[in-house]
mmCIF file of C-alpha atoms in Angstrom:
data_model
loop_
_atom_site.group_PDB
_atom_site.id
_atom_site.type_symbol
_atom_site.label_atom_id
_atom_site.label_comp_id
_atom_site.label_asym_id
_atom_site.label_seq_id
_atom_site.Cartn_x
_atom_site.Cartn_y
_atom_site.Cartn_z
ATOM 1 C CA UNK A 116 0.000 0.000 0.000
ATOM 2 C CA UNK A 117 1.244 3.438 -0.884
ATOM 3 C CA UNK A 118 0.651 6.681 0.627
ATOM 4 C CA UNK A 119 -1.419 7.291 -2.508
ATOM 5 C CA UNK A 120 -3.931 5.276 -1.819
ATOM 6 C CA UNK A 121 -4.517 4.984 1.580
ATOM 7 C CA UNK A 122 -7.173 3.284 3.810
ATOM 8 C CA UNK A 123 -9.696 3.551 6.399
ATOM 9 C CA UNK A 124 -10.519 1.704 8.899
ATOM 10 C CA UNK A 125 -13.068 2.352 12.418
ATOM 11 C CA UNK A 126 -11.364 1.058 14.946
ATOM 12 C CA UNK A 127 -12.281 0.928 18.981
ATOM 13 C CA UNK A 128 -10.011 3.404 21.151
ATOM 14 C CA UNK A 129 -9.291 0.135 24.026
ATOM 15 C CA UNK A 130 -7.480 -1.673 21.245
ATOM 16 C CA UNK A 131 -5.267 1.296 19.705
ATOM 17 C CA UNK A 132 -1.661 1.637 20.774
ATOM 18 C CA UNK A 133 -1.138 4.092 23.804
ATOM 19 C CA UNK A 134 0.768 6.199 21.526
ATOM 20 C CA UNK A 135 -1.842 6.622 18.780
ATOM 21 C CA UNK A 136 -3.941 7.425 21.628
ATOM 22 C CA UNK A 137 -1.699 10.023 23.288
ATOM 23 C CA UNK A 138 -1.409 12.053 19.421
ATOM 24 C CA UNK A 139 -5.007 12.017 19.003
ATOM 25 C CA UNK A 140 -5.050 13.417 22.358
ATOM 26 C CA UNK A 141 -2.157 15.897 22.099
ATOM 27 C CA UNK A 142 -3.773 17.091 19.059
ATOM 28 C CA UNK A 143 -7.266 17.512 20.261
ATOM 29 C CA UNK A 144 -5.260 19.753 23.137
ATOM 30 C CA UNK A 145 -3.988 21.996 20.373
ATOM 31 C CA UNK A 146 -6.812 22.104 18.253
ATOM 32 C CA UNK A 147 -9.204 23.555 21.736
ATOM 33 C CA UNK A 148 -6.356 25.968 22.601
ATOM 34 C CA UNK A 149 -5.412 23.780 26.131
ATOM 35 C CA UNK A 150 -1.766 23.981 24.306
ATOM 36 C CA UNK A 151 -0.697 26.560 22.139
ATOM 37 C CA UNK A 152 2.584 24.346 21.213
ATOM 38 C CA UNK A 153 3.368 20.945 20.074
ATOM 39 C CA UNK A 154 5.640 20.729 22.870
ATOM 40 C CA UNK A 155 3.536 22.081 25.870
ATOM 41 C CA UNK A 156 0.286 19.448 24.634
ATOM 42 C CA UNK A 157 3.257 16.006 24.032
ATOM 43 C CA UNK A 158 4.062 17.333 27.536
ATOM 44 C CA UNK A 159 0.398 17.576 29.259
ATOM 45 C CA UNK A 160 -0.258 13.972 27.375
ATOM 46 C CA UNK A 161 3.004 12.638 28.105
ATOM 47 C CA UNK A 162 4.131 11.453 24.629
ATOM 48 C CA UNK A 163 7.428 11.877 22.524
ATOM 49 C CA UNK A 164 7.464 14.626 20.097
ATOM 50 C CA UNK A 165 8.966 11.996 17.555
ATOM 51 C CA UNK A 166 5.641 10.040 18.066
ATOM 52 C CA UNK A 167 3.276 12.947 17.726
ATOM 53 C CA UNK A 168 5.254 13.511 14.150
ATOM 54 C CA UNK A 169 5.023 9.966 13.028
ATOM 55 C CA UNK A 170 1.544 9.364 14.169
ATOM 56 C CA UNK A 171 -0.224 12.867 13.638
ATOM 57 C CA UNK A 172 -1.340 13.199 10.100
ATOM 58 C CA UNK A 173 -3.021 9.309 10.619
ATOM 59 C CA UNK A 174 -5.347 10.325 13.603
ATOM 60 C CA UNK A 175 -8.267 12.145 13.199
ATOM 61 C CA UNK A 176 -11.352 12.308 15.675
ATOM 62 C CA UNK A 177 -14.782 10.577 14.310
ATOM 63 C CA UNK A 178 -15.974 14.179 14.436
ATOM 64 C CA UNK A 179 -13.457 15.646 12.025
ATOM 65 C CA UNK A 180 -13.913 12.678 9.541
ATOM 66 C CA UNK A 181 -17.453 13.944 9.143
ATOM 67 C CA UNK A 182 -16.491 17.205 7.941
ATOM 68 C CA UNK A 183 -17.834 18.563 4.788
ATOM 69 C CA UNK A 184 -20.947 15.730 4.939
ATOM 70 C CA UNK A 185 -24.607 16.080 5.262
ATOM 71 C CA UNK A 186 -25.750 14.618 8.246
ATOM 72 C CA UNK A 187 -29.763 13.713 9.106
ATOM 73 C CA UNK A 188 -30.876 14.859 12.584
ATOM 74 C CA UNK A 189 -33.878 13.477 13.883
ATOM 75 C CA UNK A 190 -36.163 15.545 16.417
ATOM 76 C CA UNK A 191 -38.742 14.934 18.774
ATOM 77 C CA UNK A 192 -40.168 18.405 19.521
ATOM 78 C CA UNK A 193 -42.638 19.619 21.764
ATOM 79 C CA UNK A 194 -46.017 21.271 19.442
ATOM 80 C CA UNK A 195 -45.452 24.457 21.043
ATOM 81 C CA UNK A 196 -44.341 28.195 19.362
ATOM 82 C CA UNK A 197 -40.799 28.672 18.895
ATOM 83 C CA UNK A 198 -39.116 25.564 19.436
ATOM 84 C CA UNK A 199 -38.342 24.593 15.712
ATOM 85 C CA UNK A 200 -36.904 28.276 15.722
ATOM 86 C CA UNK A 201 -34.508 27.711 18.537
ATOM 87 C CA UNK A 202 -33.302 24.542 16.453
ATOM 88 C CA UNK A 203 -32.924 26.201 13.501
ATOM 89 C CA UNK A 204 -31.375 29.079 15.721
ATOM 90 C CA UNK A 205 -28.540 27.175 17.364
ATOM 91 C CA UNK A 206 -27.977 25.585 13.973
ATOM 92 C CA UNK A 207 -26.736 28.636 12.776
ATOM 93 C CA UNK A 208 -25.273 29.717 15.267
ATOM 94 C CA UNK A 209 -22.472 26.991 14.836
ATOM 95 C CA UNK A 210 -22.329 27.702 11.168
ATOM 96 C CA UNK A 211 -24.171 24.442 10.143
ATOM 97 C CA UNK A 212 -26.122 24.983 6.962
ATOM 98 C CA UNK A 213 -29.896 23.701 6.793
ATOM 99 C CA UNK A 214 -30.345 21.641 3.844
ATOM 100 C CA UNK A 215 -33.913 20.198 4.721
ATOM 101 C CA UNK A 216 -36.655 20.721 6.770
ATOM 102 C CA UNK A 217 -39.068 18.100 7.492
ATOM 103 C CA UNK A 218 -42.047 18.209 9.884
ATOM 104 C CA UNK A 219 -44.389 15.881 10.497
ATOM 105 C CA UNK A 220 -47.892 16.475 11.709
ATOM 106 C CA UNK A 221 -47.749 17.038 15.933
ATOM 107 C CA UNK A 222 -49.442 14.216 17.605
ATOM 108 C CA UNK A 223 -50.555 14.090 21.835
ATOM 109 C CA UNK A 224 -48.603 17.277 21.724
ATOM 110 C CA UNK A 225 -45.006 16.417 20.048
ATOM 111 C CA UNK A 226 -43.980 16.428 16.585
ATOM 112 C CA UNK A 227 -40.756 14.481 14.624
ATOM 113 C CA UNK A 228 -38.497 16.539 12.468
ATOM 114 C CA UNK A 229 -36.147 15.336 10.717
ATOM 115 C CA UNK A 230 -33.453 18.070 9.281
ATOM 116 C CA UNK A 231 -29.880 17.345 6.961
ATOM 117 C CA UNK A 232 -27.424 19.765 7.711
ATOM 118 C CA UNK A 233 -24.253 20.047 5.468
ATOM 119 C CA UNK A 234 -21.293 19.696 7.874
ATOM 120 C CA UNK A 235 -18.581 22.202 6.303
ATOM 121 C CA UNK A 236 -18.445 25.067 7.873
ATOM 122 C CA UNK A 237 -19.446 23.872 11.444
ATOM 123 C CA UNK A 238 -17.603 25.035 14.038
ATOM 124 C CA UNK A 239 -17.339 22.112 17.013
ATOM 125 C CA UNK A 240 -18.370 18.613 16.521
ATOM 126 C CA UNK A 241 -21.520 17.062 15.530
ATOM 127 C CA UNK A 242 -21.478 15.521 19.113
ATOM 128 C CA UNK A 243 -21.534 19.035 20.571
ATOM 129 C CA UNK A 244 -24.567 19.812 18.103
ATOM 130 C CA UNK A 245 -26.490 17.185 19.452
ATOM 131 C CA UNK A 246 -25.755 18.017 23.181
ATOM 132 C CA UNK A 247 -26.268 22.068 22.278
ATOM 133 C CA UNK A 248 -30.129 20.840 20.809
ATOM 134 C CA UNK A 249 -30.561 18.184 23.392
ATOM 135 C CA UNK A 250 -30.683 21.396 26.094
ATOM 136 C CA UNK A 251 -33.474 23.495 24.270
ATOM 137 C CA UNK A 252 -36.530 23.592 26.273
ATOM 138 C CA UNK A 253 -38.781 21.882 24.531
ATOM 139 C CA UNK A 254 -36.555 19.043 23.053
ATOM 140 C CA UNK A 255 -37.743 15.462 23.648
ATOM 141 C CA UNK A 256 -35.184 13.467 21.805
ATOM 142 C CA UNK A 257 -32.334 14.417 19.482
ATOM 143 C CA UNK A 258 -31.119 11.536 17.125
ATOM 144 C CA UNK A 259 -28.047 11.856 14.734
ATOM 145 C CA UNK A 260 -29.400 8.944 11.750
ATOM 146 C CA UNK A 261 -27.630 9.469 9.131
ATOM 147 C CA UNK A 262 -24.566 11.247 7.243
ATOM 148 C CA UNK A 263 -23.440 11.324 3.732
#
């Protein structure tokens, strides 16, 4: 296998090597401003700055592989004014893009929506999306489904 053509693979964190572990944390560090240096986040993670180097353009969070994709949300909202608008709202606010906007008809007082949102310009992760629309009032269930 070359560098040209490289693979992919999912893999559990338990069964990485502590050192794969250590860059993807050193460079989670850096990328959330704990470190501002390579040195000061090897340091905090205790890790070899010769590892970091050999291991660091391999190791990428599941979040950051999902960059640039259109991902499905699924909702269960609450049939009340405003809360598809806070959605929407915090959506935006983190620089997702709305694609889609489906509603279905609200039933014993909660409606699904289901909304794709193209990934590019997001600023966190699509875990911290979730969370940030898990905590508006008014938000049953929030269900990442599928991604593209």
């Amino acid at each position: 296998m070359t560098n040209k053509d490289p693979r992919f693979f999912l893999v559990r964190e338990d069964i990485l090597p502590e050192a794969i572990i250590k860059t993807a944390q050193a460079k989670e560090l850096l990328s959330r401003g704990r470190a501002t240096t390579v040195n000061e986040a090897v340091e905090k993670v205790g890790l070899s700055r010769s590892a970091f180097y050999k291991y660091k353009e391999g190791i990428f969070p599941f979040h950051q592989w999902s960059r640039g994709s259109i991902v499905t949300i699924s909702l269960l909202l609450e049939h009340r004014s405003g809360v598809l608008s806070s959605i929407l709202n915090n959506i935006a606010q983190v620089d997702g893009n709305v694609l889609t906007i489906n509603q279905n008809v609200p039933l014993e007082g909660v409606a699904g929506v289901t909304v794709a949102i193209e990934t590019a310009e997001l600023r966190g992760d699509l875990e911290e999306l979730v969370a940030r629309l898990q905590n508006i009032d008014g938000v049953r269930r929030v269900e990442l489904v599928g991604q593209s």
